[in-house]
Every structure is written in structure tokens, then in C-alpha cells.
mmCIF file of C-alpha atoms and ligand atoms in Angstrom:
data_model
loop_
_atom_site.group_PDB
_atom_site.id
_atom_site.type_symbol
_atom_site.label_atom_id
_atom_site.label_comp_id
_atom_site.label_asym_id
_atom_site.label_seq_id
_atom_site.Cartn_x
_atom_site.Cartn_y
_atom_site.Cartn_z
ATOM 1 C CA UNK A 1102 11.150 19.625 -11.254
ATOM 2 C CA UNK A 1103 8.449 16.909 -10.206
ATOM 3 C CA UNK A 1104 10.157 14.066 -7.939
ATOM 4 C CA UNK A 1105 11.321 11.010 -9.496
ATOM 5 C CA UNK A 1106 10.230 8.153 -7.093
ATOM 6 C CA UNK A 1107 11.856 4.765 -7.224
ATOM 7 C CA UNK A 1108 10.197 1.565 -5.441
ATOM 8 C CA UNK A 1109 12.552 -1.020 -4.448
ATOM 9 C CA UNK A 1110 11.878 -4.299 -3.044
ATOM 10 C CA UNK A 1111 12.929 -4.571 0.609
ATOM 11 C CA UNK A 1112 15.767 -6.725 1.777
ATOM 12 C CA UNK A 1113 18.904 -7.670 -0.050
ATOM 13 C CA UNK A 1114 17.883 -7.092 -3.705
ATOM 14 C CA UNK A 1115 17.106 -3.372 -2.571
ATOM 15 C CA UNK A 1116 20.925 -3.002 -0.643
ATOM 16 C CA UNK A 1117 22.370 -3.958 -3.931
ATOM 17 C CA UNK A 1118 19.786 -2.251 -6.416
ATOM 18 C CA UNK A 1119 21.103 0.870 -4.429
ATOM 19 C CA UNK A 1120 24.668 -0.040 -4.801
ATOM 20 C CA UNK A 1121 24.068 0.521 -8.718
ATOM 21 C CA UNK A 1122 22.230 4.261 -8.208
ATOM 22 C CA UNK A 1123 25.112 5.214 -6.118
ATOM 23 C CA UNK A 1124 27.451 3.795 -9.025
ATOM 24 C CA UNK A 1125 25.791 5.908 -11.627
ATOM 25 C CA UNK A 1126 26.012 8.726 -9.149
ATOM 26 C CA UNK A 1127 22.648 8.386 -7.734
ATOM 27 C CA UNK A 1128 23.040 8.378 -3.643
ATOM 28 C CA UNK A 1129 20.219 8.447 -1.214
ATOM 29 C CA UNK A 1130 22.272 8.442 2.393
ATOM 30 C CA UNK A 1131 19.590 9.164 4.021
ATOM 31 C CA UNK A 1132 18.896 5.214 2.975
ATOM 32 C CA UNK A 1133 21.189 3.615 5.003
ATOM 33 C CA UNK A 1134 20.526 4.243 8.600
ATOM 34 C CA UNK A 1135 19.349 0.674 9.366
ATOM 35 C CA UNK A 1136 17.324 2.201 12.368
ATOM 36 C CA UNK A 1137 15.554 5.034 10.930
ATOM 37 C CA UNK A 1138 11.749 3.999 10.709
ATOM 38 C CA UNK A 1139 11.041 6.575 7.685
ATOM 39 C CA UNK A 1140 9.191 5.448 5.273
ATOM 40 C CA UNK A 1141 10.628 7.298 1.930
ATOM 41 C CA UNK A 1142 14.171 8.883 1.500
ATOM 42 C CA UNK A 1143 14.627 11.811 -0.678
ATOM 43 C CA UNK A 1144 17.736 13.375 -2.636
ATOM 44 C CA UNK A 1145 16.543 17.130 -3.081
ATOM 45 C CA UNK A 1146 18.989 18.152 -5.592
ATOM 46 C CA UNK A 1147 18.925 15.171 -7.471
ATOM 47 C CA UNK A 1148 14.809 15.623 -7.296
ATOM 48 C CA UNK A 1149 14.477 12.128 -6.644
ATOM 49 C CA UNK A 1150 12.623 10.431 -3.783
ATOM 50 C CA UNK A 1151 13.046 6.073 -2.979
ATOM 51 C CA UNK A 1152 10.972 4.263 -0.860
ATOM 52 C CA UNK A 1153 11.060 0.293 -0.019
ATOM 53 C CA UNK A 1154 7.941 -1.878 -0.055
ATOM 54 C CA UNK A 1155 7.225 -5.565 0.168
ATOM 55 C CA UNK A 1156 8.111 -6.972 -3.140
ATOM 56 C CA UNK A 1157 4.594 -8.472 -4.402
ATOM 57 C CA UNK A 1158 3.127 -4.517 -3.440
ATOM 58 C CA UNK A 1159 6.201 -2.784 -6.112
ATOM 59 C CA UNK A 1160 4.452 -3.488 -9.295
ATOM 60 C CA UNK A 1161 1.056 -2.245 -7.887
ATOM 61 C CA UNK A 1162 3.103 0.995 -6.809
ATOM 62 C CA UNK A 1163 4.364 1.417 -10.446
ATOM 63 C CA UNK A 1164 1.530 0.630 -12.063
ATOM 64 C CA UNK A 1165 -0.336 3.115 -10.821
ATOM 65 C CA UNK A 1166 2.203 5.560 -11.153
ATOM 66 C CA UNK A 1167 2.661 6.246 -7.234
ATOM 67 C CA UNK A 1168 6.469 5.033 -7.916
ATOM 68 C CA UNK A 1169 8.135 6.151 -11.699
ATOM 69 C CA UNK A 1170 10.233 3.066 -11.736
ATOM 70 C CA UNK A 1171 10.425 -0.086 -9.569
ATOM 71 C CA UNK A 1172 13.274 -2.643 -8.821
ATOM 72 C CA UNK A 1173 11.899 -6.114 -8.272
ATOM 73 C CA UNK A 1174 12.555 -9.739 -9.178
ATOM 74 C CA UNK A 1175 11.237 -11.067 -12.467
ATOM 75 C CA UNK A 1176 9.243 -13.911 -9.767
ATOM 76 C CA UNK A 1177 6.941 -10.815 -8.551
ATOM 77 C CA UNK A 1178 6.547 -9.479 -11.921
ATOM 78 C CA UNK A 1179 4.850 -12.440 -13.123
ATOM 79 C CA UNK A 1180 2.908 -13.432 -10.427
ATOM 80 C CA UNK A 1181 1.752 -9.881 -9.988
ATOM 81 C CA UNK A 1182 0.973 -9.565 -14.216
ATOM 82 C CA UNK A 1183 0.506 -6.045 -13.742
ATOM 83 C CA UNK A 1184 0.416 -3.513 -16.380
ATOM 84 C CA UNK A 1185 4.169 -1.892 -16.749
ATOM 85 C CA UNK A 1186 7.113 -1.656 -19.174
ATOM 86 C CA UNK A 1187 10.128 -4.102 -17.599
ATOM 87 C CA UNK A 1188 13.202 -2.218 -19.301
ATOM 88 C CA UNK A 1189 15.757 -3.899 -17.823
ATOM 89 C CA UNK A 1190 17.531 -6.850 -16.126
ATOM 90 C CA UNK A 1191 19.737 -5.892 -13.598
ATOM 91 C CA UNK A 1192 21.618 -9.149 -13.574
ATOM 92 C CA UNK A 1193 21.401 -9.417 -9.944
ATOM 93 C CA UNK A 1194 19.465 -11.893 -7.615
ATOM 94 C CA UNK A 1195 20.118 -14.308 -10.100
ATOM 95 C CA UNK A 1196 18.300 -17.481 -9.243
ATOM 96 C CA UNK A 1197 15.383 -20.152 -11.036
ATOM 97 C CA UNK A 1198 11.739 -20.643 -10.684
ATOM 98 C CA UNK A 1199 11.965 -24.512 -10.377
ATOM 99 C CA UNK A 1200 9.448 -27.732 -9.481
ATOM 100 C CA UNK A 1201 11.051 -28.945 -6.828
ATOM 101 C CA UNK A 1202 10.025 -32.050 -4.468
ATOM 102 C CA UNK A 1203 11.469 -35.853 -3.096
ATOM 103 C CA UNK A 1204 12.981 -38.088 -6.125
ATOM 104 C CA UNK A 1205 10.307 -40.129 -5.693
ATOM 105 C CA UNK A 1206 8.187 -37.107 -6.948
ATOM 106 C CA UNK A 1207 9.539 -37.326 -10.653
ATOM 107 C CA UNK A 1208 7.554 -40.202 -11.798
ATOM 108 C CA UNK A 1209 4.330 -38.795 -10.635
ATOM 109 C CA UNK A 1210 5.269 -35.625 -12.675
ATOM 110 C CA UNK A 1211 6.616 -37.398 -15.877
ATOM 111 C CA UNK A 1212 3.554 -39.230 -15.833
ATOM 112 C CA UNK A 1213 0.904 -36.107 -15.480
ATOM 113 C CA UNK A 1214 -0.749 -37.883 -12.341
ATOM 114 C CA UNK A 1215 -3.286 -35.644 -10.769
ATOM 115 C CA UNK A 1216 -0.842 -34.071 -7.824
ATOM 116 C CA UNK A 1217 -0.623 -31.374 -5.382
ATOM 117 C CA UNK A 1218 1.746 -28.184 -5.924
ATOM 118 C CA UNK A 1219 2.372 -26.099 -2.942
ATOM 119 C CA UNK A 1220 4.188 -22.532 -3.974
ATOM 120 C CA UNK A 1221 3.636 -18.700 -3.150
ATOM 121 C CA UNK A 1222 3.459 -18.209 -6.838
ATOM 122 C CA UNK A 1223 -0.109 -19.341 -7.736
ATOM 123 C CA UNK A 1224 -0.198 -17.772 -11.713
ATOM 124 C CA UNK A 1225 3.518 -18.365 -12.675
ATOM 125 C CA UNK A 1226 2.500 -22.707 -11.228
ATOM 126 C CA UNK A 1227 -1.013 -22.541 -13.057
ATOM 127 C CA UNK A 1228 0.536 -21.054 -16.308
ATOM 128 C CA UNK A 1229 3.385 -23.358 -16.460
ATOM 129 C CA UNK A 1230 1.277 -26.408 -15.628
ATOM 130 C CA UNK A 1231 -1.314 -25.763 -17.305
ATOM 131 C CA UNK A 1232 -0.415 -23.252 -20.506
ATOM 132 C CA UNK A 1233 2.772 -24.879 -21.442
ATOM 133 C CA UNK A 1234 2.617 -28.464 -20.043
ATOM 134 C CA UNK A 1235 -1.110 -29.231 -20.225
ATOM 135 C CA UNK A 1236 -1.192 -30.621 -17.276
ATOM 136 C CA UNK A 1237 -3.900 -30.739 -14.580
ATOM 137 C CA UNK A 1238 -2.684 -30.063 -10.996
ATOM 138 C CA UNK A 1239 -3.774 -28.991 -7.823
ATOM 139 C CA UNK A 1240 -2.684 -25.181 -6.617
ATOM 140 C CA UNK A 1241 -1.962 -25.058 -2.783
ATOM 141 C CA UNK A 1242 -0.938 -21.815 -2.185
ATOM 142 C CA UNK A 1243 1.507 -20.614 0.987
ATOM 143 C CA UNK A 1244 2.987 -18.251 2.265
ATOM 144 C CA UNK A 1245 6.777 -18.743 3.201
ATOM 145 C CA UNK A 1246 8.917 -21.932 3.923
ATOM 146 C CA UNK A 1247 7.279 -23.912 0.885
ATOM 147 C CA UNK A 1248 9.842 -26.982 0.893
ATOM 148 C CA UNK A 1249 7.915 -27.793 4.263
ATOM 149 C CA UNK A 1250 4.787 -28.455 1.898
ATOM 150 C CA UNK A 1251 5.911 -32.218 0.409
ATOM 151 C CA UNK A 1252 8.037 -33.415 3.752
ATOM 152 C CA UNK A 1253 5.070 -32.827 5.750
ATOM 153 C CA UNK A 1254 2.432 -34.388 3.146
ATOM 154 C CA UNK A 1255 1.066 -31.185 1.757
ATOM 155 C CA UNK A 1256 1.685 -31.782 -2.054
ATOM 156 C CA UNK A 1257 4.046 -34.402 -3.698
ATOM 157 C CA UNK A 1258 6.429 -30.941 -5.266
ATOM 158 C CA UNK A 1259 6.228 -27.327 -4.705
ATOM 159 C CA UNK A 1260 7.337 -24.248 -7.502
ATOM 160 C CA UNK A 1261 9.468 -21.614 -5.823
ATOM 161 C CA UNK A 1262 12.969 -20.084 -5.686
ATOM 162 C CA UNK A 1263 16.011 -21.789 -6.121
ATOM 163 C CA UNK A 1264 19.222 -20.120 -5.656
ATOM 164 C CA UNK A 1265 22.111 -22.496 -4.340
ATOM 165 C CA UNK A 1266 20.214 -24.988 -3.677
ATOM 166 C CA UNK A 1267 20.971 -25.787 -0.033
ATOM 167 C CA UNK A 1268 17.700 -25.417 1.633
ATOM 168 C CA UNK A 1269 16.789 -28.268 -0.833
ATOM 169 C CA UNK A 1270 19.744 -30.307 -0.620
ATOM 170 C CA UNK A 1271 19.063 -29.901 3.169
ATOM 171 C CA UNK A 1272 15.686 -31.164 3.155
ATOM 172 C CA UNK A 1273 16.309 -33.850 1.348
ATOM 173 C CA UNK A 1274 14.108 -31.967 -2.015
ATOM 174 C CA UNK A 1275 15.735 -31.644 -5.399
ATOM 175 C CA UNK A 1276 15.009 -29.641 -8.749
ATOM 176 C CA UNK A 1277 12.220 -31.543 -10.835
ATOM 177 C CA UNK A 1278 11.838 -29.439 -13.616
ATOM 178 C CA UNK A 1279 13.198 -25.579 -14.062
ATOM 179 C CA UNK A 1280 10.117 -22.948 -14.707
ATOM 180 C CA UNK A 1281 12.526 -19.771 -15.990
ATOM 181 C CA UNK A 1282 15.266 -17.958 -14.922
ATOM 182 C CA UNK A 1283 14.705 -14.992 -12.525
ATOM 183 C CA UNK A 1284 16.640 -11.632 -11.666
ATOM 184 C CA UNK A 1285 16.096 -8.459 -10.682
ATOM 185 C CA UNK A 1286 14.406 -6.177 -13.357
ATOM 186 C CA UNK A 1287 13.697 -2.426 -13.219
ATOM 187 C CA UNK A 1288 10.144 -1.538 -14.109
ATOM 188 C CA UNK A 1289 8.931 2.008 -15.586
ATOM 189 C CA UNK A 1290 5.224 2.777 -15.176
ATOM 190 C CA UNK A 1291 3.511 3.456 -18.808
ATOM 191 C CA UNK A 1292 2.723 6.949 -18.204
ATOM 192 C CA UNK A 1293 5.927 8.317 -16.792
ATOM 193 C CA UNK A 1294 8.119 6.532 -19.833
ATOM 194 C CA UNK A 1295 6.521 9.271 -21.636
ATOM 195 C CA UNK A 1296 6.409 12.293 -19.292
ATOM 196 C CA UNK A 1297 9.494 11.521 -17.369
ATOM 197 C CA UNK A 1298 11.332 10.021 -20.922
ATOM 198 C CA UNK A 1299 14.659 12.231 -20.571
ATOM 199 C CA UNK A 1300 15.268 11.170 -17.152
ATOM 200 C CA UNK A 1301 14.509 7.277 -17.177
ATOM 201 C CA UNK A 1302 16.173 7.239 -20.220
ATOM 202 C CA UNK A 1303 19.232 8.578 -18.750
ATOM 203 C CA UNK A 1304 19.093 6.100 -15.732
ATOM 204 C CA UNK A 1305 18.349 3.173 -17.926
ATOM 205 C CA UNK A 1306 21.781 4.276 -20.154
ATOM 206 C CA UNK A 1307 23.766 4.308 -17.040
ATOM 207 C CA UNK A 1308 22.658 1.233 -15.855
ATOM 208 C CA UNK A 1309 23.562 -0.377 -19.322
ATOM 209 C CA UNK A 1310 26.607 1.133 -19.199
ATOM 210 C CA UNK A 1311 27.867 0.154 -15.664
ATOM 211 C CA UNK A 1312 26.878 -3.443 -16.456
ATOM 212 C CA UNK A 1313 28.926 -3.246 -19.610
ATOM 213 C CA UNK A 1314 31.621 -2.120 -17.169
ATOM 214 C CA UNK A 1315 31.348 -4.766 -14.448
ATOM 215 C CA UNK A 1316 30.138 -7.409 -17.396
ATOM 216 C CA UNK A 1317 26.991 -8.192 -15.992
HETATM 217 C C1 PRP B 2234 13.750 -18.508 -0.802
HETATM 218 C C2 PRP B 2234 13.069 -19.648 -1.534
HETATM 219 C C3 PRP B 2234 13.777 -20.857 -1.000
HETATM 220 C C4 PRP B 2234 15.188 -20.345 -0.744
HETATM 221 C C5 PRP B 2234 16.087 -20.785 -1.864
HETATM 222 O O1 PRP B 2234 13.145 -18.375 0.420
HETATM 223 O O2 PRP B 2234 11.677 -19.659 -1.272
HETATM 224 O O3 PRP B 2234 13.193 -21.287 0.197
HETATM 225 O O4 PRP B 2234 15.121 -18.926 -0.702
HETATM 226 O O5 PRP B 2234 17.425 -20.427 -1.654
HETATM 227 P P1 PRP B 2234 18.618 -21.474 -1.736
HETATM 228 O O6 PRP B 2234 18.432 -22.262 -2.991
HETATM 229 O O7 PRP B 2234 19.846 -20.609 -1.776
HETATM 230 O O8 PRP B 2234 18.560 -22.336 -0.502
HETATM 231 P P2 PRP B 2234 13.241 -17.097 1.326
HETATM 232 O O9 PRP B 2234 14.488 -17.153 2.130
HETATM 233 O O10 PRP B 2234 13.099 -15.878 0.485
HETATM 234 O O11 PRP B 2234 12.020 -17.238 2.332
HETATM 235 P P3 PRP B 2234 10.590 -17.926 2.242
HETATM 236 O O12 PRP B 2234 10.810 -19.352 2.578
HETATM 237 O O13 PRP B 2234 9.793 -17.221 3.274
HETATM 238 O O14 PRP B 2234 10.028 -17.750 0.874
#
């Protein structure tokens, strides 16, 4: 039996992504010493094999069928637009893709004035401003802490993540405009759907039926 390998993105989305394998009777223990510095863990019997990676790098992994399946936020799927079958939403690391920025922001949006967006997600800003609002902007792109961007003078509003809110509340920023809706999906690479189709097929069941269960 070939391996079965499983990307997940690092950090908390990963802890609970494996909190669902374990629930559908898929453990990796191996996993969760914190200070282990191996790279990929692997469950012999069950022939399966998961390895973390930065988020943006899972769809690349998956796409070119290095990982069978990935676990990543719907935010890095489309920014990444990479070539995969998204199966399913895990209905975790629920959050929204919003334009965010200072109240006095609004007007300058409402009124398509030429302005400055600072986000890490280049694409998903330039297809929302310009495919569905037709509206000409200018694309800064960062790297982390965007709500620095518009209280420093970067760009009148920034796109980016917004869970509960508080690191805009505390920065005195607030939600413009809402993008989409964002959680974790699991992603099957195009090949393996085929090859692999038994066994994904089975995970992807037991993953609908355990959110049935916990009614996510
Ligand atoms: C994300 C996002 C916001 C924050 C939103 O940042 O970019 O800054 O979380 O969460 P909240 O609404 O609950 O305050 P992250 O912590 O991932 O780091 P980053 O700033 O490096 O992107």
C-alpha cells in the first residue's frame, strides 16, 4: 500500500485539523511532541504519512501531488488559485475576508476614489476590487501585521482576516465591507481523487459524518 500523505497548515488550524483524524480514528502520535524537529510523521499501519508546511506552500504541495490531500484555509486557497479539487469545509477557523480601515475610510470607498489597499492577499483584493466592484485601487502588498498599513499612512484600508475583531477594535480600524467567509477546507490533488478514490473517499465520509455528529 502506497502512503497516503496529508499537508496541514502549521499552527492552530493544523492542532485542530488533527483533532478530527484522531476522531475518525486516524492518530499520528508521533505528531504531538511539540519539540521534535521532524519534518513528516508517519502511521505505518494506517499507511499514512502527515507533514506541516506554511499555509500559502499546502496547495503547491497538493497540487503537485507531493501531499494526497491538504488542510488549509479557504484565504490560501484563493490567493494561491492553484489547480486542486476543495471537497470539503471543515467548519473550523471560521473567520471573514473583510476591507477593513478608520471610519473616515468609508466615504473614500463608497465613492470609488483612487486609494491604497495594503493586505497579504494580493489576487483575492484585485479580484474583489476590481472583478466584482469595478473599482480601480492601488495593491500594497505585506507581509504580516496589515492593520499597521492605514494608522501609519500606508493605504486609507487594508483586506485581511477578521476573526473577533479585537485587533481592529484595538487599533481603532473597523470592518468596511466583508470580501467572503473563510474556513478551513480539505483539498485532494486531481490525480490521487482517482488513484487513491477508495481511501479519500472514506476520509471525506467520516469527516461528513463526525460533523453531522458535532453539528458543524
Ligand atoms: C490575523 C489577521 C488579523 C487577526 C484577526 O493575523 O491578519 O491581524 O488575525 O484576528 P482577530 O479579528 O481575532 O483580532 P495573524 O495573527 O494570523 O498574524 P499576521 O498579522 O502576521 O497576519
Amino acid at each position: 500500500m502506497r502512503y497516503l500523505t496529508v499537508a496541514l497548515a502549521k499552527g492552530r488550524l493544523a492542532k485542530k485539523a488533527m483533532k478530527m483524524f484522531e476522531a475518525i480514528g486516524i492518530f499520528c502520535d508521533e505528531m504531538k511532541d511539540e519539540d521534535s524537529r521532524k519534518l513528516i510523521f508517519v502511521n505505518e499501519k494506517l499507511g499514512m504519512r502527515f507533514f506541516l508546511a506554511k499555509a500559502s506552500d499546502v496547495p503547491t504541495y497538493v497540487e503537485y501531488g507531493a501531499a494526497d490531500i491538504g488542510i488549509v484555509g479557504r484565504d490560501t486557497i484563493l490567493e494561491e488559485g492553484r489547480k486542486l479539487y476543495e471537497v470539503m469545509d471543515l467548519a473550523i477557523g471560521k473567520c471573514r475576508m473583510c476591507v477593513c480601515g478608520p471610519e473616515t475610510a468609508r466615504e473614500r470607498l463608497k465613492h470609488h476614489e483612487l486609494i491604497r489597499v495594503a493586505t497579504k492577499y494580493p489576487n483575492i483584493a484585485k479580484d474583489y476590487f476590481y472583478n466584482q466592484k469595478y473599482q480601480t485601487v492601488e495593491i500594497i502588498k505585506l507581509n504580516g501585521s496589515i492593520e499597521l498599513a492605514p494608522i501609519v499612512g500606508l493605504s486609507e484600508v487594508i483586506v485581511d482576516i477578521v476573526e473577533t475583531g479585537s485587533t481592529l477594535r484595538e487599533n481603532g480600524l473597523t470592518v468596511l465591507e466583508e470580501v467572503c467567509g473563510l474556513s478551513a477546507r480539505m483539498v485532494v490533488n486531481q490525480v490521487s481523487m482517482k488513484t487513491e478514490n477508495q481511501r479519500i473517499t472514506r476520509i471525506i465520509k467520516d469527516f461528513q459524518g463526525l460533523l453531522k455528529e458535532t453539528g458543524g
